[in-house]
Short mmCIF file of C-alpha atoms and ligand atoms in Angstrom, two decimals:
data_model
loop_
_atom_site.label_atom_id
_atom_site.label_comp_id
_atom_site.label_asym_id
_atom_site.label_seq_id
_atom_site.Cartn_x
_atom_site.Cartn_y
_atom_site.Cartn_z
CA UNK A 1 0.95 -5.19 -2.98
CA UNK A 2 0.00 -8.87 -3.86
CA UNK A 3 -1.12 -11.54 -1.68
CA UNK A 4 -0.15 -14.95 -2.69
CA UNK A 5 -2.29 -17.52 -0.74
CA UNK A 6 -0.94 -21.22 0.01
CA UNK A 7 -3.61 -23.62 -1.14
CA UNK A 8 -6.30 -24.70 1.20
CA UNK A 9 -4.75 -27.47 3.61
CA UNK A 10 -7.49 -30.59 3.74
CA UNK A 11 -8.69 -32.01 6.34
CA UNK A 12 -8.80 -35.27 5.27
CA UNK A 13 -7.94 -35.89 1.30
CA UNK A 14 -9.02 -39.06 -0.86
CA UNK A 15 -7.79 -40.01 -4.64
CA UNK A 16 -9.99 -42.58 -6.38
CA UNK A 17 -8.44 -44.38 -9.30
CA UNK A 18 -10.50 -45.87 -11.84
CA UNK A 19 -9.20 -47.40 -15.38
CA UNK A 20 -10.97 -46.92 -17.77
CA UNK A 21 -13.01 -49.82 -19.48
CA UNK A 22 -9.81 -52.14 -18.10
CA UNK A 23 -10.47 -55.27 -20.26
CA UNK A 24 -11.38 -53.65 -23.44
CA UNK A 25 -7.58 -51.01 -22.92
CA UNK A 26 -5.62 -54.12 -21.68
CA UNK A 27 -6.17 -55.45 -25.54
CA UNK A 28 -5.03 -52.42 -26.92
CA UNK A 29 -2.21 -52.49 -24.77
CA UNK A 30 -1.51 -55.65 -26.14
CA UNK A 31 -1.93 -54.95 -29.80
CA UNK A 32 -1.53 -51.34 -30.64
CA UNK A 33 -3.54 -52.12 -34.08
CA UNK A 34 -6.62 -52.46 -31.68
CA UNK A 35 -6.26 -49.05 -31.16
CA UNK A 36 -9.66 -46.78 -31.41
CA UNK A 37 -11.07 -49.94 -33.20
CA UNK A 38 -14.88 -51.65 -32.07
CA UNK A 39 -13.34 -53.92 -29.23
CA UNK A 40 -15.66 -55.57 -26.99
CA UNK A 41 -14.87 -58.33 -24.63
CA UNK A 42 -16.94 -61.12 -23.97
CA UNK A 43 -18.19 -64.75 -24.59
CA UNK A 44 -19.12 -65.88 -28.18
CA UNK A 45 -22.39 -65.57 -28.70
CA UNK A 46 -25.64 -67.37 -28.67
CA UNK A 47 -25.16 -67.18 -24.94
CA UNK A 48 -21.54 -65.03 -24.12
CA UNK A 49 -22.01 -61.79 -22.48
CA UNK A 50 -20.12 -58.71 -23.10
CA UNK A 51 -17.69 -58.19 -20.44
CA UNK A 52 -16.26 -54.69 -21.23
CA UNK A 53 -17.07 -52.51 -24.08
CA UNK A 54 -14.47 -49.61 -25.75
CA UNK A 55 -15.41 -46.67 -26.04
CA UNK A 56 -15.55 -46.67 -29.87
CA UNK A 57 -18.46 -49.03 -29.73
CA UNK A 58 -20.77 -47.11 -26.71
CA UNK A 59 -22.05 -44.77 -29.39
CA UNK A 60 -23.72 -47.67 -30.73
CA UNK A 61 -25.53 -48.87 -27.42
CA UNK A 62 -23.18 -51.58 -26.38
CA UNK A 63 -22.12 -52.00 -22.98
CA UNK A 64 -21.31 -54.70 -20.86
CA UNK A 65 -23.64 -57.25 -19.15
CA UNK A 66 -25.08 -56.92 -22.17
CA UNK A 67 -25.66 -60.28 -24.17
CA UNK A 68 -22.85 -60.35 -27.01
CA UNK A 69 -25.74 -61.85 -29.59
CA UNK A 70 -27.63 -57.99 -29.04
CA UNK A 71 -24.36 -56.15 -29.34
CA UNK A 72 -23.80 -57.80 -32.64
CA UNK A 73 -27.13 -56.42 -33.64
CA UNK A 74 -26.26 -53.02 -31.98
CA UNK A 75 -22.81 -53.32 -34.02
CA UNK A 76 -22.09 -55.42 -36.90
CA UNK A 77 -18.78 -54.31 -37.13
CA UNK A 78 -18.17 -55.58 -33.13
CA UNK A 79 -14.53 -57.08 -33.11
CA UNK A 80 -15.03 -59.40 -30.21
CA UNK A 81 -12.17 -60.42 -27.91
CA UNK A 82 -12.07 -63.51 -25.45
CA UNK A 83 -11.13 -62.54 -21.86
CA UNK A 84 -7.53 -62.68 -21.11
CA UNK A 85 -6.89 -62.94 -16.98
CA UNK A 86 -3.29 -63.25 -16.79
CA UNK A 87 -2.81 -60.14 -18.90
CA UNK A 88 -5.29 -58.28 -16.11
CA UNK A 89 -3.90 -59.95 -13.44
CA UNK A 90 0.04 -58.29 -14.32
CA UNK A 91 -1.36 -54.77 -15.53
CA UNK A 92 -2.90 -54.52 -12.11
CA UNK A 93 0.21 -56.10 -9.93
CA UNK A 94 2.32 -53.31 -12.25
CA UNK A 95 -0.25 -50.92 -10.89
CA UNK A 96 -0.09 -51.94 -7.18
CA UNK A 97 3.70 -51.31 -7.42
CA UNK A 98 3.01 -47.64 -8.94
CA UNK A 99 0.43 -47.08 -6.47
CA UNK A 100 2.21 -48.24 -3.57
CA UNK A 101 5.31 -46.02 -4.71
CA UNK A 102 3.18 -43.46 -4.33
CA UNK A 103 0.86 -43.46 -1.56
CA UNK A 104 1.32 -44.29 2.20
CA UNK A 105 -1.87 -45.95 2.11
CA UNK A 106 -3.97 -47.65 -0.96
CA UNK A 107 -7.06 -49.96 -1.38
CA UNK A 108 -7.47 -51.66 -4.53
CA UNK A 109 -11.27 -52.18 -4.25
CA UNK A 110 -11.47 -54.22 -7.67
CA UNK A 111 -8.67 -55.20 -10.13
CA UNK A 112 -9.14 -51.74 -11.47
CA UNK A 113 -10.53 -49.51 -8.84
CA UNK A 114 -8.44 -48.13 -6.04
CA UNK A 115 -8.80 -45.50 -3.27
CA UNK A 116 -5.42 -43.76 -1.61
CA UNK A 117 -5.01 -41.77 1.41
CA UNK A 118 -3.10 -38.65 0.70
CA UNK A 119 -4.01 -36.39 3.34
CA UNK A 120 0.00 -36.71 3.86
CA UNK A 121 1.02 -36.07 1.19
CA UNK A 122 -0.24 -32.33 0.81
CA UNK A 123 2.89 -30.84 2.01
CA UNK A 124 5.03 -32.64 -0.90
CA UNK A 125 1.58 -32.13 -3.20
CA UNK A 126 -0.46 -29.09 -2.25
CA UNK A 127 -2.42 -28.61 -5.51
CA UNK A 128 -4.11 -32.02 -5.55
CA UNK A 129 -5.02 -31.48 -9.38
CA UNK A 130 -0.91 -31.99 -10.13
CA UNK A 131 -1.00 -34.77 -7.88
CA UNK A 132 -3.88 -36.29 -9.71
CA UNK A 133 -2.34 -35.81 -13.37
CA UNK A 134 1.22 -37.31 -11.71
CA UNK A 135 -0.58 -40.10 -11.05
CA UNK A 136 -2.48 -40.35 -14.16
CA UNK A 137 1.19 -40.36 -15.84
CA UNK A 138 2.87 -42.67 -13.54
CA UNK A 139 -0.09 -45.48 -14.36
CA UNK A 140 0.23 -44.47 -17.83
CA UNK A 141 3.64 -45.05 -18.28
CA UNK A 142 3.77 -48.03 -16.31
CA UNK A 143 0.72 -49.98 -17.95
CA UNK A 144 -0.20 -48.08 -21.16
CA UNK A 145 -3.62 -47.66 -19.03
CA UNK A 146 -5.45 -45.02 -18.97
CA UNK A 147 -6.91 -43.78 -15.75
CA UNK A 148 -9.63 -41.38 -14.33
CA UNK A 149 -8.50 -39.87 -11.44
CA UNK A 150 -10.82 -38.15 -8.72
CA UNK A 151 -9.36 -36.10 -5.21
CA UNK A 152 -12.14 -35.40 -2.73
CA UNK A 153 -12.36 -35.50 1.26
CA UNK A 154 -14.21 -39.34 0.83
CA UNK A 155 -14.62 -42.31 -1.02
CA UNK A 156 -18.20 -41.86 -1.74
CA UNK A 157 -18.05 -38.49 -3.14
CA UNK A 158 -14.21 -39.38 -5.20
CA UNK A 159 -16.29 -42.43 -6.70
CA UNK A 160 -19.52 -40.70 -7.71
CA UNK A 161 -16.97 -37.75 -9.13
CA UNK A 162 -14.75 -40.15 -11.30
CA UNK A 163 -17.73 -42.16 -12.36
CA UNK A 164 -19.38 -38.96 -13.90
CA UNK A 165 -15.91 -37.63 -15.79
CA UNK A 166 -14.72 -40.68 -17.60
CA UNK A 167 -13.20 -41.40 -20.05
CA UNK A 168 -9.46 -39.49 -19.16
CA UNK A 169 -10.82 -37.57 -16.48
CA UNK A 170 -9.13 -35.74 -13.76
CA UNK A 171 -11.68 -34.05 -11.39
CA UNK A 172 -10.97 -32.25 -7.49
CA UNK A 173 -13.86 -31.57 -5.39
CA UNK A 174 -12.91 -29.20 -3.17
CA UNK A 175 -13.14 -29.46 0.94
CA UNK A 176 -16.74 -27.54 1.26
CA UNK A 177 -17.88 -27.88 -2.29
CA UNK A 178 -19.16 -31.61 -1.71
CA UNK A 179 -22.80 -30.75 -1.01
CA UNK A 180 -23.71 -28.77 -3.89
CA UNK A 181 -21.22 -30.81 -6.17
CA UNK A 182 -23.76 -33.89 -5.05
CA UNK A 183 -26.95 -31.74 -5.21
CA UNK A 184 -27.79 -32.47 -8.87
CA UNK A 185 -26.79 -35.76 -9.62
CA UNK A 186 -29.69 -38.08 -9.41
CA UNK A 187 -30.32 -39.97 -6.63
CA UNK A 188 -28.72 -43.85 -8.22
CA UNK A 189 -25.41 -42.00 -7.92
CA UNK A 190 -25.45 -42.98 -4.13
CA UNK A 191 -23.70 -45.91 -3.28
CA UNK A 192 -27.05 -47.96 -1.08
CA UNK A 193 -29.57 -46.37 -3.31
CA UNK A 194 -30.82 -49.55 -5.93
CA UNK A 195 -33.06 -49.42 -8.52
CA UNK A 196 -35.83 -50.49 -5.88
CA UNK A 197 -35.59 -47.70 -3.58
CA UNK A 198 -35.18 -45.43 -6.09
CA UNK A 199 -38.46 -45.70 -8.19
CA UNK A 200 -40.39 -45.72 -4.49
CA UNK A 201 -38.52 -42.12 -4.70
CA UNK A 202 -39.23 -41.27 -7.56
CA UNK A 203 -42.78 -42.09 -6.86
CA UNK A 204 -42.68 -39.47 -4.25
CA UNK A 205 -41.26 -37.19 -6.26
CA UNK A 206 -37.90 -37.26 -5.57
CA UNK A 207 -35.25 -37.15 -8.51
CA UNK A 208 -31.69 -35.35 -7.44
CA UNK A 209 -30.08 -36.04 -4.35
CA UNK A 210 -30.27 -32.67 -3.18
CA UNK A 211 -34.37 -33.65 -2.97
CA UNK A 212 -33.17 -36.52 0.19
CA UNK A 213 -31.97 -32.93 2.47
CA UNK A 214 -35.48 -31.12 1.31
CA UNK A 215 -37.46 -30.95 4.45
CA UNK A 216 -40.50 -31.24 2.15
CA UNK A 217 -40.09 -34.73 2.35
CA UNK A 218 -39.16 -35.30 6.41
CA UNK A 219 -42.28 -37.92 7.05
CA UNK A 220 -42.22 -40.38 3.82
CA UNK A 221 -38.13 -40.50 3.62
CA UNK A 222 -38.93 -41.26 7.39
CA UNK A 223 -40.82 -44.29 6.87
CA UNK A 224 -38.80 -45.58 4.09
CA UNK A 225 -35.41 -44.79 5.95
CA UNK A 226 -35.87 -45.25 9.47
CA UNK A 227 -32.44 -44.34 11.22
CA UNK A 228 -30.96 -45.22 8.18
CA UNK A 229 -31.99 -41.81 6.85
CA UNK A 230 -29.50 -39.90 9.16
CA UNK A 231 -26.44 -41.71 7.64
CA UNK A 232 -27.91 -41.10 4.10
CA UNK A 233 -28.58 -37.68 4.59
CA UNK A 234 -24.84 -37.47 5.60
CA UNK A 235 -23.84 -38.79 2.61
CA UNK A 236 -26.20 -36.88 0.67
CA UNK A 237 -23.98 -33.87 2.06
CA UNK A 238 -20.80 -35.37 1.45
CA UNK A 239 -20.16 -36.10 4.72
CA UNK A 240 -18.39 -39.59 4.57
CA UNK A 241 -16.07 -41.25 7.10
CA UNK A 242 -15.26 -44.36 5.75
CA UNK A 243 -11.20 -45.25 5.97
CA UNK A 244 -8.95 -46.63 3.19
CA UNK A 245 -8.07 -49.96 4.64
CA UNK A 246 -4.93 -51.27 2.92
CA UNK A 247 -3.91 -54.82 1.90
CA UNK A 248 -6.93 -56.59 3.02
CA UNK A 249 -6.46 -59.13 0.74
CA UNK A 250 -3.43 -60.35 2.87
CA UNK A 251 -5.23 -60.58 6.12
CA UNK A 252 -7.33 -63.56 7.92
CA UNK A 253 -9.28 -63.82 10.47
CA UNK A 254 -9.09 -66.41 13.11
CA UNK A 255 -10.68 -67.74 16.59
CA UNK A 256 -9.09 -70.50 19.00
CA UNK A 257 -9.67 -71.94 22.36
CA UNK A 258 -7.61 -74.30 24.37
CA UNK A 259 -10.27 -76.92 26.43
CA UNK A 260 -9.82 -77.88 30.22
CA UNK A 261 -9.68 -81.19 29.50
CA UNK A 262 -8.15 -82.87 25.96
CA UNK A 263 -10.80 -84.91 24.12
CA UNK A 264 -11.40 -86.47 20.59
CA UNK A 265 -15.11 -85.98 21.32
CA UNK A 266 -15.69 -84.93 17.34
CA UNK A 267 -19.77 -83.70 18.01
CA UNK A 268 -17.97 -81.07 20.41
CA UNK A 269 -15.15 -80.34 18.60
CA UNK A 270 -17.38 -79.76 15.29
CA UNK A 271 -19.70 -77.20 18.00
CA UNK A 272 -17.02 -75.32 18.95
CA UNK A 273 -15.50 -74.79 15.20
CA UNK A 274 -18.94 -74.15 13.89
CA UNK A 275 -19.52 -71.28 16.97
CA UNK A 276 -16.23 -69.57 15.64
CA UNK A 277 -17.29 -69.68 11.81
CA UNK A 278 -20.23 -68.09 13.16
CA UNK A 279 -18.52 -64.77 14.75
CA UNK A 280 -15.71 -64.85 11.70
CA UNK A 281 -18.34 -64.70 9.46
CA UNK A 282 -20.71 -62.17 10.85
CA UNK A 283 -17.10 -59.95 10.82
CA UNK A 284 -16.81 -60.35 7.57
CA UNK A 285 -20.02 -59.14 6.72
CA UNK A 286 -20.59 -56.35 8.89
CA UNK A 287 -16.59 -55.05 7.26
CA UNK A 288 -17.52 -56.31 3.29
CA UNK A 289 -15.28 -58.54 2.88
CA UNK A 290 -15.38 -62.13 2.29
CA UNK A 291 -13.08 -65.27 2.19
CA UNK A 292 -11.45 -67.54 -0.24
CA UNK A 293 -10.70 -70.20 2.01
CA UNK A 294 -9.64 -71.48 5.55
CA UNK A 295 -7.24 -72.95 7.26
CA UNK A 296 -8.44 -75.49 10.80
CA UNK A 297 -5.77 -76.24 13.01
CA UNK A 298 -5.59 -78.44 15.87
CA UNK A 299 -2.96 -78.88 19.17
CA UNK A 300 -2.70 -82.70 20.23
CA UNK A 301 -2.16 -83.54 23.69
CA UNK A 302 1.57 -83.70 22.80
CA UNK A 303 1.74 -80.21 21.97
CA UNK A 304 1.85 -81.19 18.21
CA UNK A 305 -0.38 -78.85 15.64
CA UNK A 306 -1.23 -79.38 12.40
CA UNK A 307 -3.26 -77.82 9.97
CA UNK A 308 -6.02 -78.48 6.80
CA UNK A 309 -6.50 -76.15 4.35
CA UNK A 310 -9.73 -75.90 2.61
CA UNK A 311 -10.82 -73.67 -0.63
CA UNK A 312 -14.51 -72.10 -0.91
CA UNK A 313 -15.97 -72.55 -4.52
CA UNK A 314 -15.72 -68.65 -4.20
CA UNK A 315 -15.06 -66.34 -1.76
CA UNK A 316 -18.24 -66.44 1.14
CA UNK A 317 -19.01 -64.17 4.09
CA UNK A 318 -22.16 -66.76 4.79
CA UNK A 319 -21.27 -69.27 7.25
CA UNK A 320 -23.28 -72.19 6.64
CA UNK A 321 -22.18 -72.02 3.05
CA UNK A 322 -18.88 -72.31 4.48
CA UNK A 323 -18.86 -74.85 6.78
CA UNK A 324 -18.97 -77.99 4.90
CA UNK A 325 -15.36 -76.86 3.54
CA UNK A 326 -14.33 -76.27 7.57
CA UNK A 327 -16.19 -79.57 8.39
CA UNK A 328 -14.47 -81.62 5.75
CA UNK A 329 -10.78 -80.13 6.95
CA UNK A 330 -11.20 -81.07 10.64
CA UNK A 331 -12.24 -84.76 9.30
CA UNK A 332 -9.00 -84.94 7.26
CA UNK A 333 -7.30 -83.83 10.24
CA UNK A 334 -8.31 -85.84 13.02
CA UNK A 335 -6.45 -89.56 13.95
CA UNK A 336 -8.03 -92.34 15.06
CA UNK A 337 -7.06 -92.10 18.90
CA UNK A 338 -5.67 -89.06 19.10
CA UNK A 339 -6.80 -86.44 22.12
CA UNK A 340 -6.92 -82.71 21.40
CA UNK A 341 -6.36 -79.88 23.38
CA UNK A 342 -6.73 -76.72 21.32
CA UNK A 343 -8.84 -76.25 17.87
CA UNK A 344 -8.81 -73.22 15.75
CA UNK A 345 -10.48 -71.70 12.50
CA UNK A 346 -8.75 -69.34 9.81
CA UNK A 347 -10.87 -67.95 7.09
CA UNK A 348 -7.86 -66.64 4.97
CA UNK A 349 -8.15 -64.77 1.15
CA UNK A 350 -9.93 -62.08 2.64
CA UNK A 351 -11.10 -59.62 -0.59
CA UNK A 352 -14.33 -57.01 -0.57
CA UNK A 353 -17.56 -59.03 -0.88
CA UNK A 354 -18.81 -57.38 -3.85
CA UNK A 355 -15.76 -56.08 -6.14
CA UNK A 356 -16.57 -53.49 -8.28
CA UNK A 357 -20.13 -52.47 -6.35
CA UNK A 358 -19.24 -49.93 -3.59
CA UNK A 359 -17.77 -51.46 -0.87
CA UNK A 360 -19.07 -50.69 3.08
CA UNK A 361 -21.13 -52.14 5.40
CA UNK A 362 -23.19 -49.49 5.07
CA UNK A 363 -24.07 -49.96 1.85
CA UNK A 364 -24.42 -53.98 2.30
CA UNK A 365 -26.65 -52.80 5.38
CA UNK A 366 -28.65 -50.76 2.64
CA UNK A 367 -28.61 -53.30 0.20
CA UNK A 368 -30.39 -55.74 2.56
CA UNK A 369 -32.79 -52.79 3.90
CA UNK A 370 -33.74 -52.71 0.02
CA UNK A 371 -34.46 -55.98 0.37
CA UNK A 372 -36.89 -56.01 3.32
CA UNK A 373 -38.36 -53.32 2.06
CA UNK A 374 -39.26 -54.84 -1.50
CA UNK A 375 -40.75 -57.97 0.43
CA UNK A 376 -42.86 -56.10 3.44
CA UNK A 377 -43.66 -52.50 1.46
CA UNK A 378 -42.38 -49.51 3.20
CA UNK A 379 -42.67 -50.34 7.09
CA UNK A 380 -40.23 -48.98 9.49
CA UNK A 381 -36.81 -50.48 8.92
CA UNK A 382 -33.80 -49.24 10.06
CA UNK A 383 -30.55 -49.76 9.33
CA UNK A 384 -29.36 -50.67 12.80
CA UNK A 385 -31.96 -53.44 13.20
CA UNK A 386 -30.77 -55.06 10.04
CA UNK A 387 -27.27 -55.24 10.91
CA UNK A 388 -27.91 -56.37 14.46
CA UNK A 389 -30.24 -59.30 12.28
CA UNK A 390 -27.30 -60.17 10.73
MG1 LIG B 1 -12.82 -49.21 -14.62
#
């Protein structure tokens, strides 16, 4: 007699998507010649960086952020390549429409990063390892791109999984396997944990992140951690909750109010506007994103609206960065004479803060608990007091 068991049914089921060094594959894809060749992108040197290396020049030390003058050194034989945006730009809008073929659910955290919710899809896909190679094929054929692909019950755990199986990988961490898949890898693999906080562990003697769960260490992870070390001992476990949020790119944010009585008192009206940047911004921040631009609208007392448009230098989550661009529209906007009964503030663009670092609050939470703790020494800091600072 034979027993043929269904796979396991997840409870909850991730796939990361990474490409694999995007800039320097988009040239091949390009020109074929390129192929296997010592590709780099980057700025001319003496003062160009390198942007994205190949993998046929890593051997040699190069990698990107690097300056292009030291790669040279690194490797003579460096063919450099000048950044090409509109080529990125359609290889990733081909592999939106792939991905949202696919999924039910995907966020594209960077131009070549993207997480998708399959939990739904297990009855069409049980075996997530075929699901991860269709996918792998699909972006392939669409692009010429190759992907690693990584299936896991979170984000945290999918990303730290892909990162450590590129280039071409294809990796499934099982539902239950996630803590002692994490245990060895050392303790920079967690999205939060910077290069600060990580030499004060390693000064304790901490190296994997299976050391954060060792009891050994309760009372100094305790001072360094606050109630921040709860959370990060979840994590440390694989125990991760964070959603794929889809098109977040498309959404804004907004606040208006209508007033009692209409008025073209512009001190008031600029109060009001700058209380709402305020709130939108501290949203913004505690969800890591951040805005490209806004949009200020005003009602006058003859029911007519009109709006101003304003673009950020960059995309901001910080409002008084923002708010000589909101300023500056409600100037445009106002007439001489006019009375107004309603004002409202967009911030519209929305993308993640930080593309290509790992996107939650959590982690910008973390990042800013590195901070205070790099200026003040290890006191107590928590994470919730620094996101109620905020
Ligand atoms: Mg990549």
């Amino acid at each position: 007699m034979t027993y043929h068991s269904a796979p396991q049914r997840w409870p909850r089921q991730i796939l990361f998507g990474d490409v694999d060094a995007m800039f320097a594959s988009a040239a091949v894809v390009k020109d074929p010649r390129l192929a296997g060749k010592p590709i780099a992108v980057g700025g001319p040197p003496p003062r160009g960086i390198i942007a994205a290396a190949s993998y046929a020049v890593r051997p040699f030390g190069v990698h990107s952020a690097m300056p292009t003058a030291k790669a040279l050194q690194l490797c003579p034989q460096l063919i450099l390549l000048p950044p090409d945006r509109p080529l990125y730009r359609r290889l990733h809008e081909t592999m939106q429409t792939v991905t949202s073929r696919l999924f039910p659910l995907t966020e594209w955290s960077s131009i070549d990063e993207f997480y998708a919710e399959t939990t739904d899809l297990q009855s069409l896909h049980p075996d997530a390892l075929t699901l991860g190679q269709l996918v792998k094929d699909e972006l392939y054929d669409a692009t010429g791109l190759c992907c690693t692909i990584a299936v896991a019950t979170g984000k945290t755990v999918a990303k730290i999984a892909a990162d450590n199986h590129k280039p071409d990988g294809l990796v499934v961490v099982k539902p239950g396997t996630e803590r002692s898949f994490l245990a060895p890898y050392p303790l920079r693999a967690l999205p939060g944990i910077g290069p600060k906080t990580a030499s004060k562990l390693v000064a304790l003697g901490l190296t994997t992140i299976s050391d954060l769960l060792d009891p050994r260490w309760d009372q100094p992870l305790h001072r360094l951690f606050g109630h921040g070390l709860v959370w990060l001992r979840e994590l440390a476990q694989g125990i991760d909750r964070e959603p794929v949020v889809a098109d977040r790119a498309s959404k804004s944010v907004s606040r208006e109010t209508t007033f009692e009585r209409d008025t073209h008192d512009r001190p008031f009206l600029e109060r009001t506007l700058r209380g709402f940047l305020r709130e939108l911004a501290h949203d913004l921040r505690q969800e890591g994103l951040a805005a490209g631009g806004c949009a200020v609208k005003l009602k006058d007392s003859r029911f007519t609206i009109t709006t101003k448009h304003g673009r950020f230098p960059h995309a901001l989550n910080y409002d008084p960065d923002m708010w000589p661009t909101v300023k500056h529209a409600l100037h445009e906007l106002m007439k001489p004479g006019a009375d107004y009964r309603l004002v409202g503030v967009a911030l519209t663009a929305l993308t993640q803060s930080a593309p290509g670092l790992f996107d939650n609050r959590r982690a910008k939470a973390i990042e800013a608990m590195d901070a205070l703790i790099a200026r003040h020494g290890s006191s107590v800091i928590g994470l919730g007091g620094v996101s109620q600072e905020e």
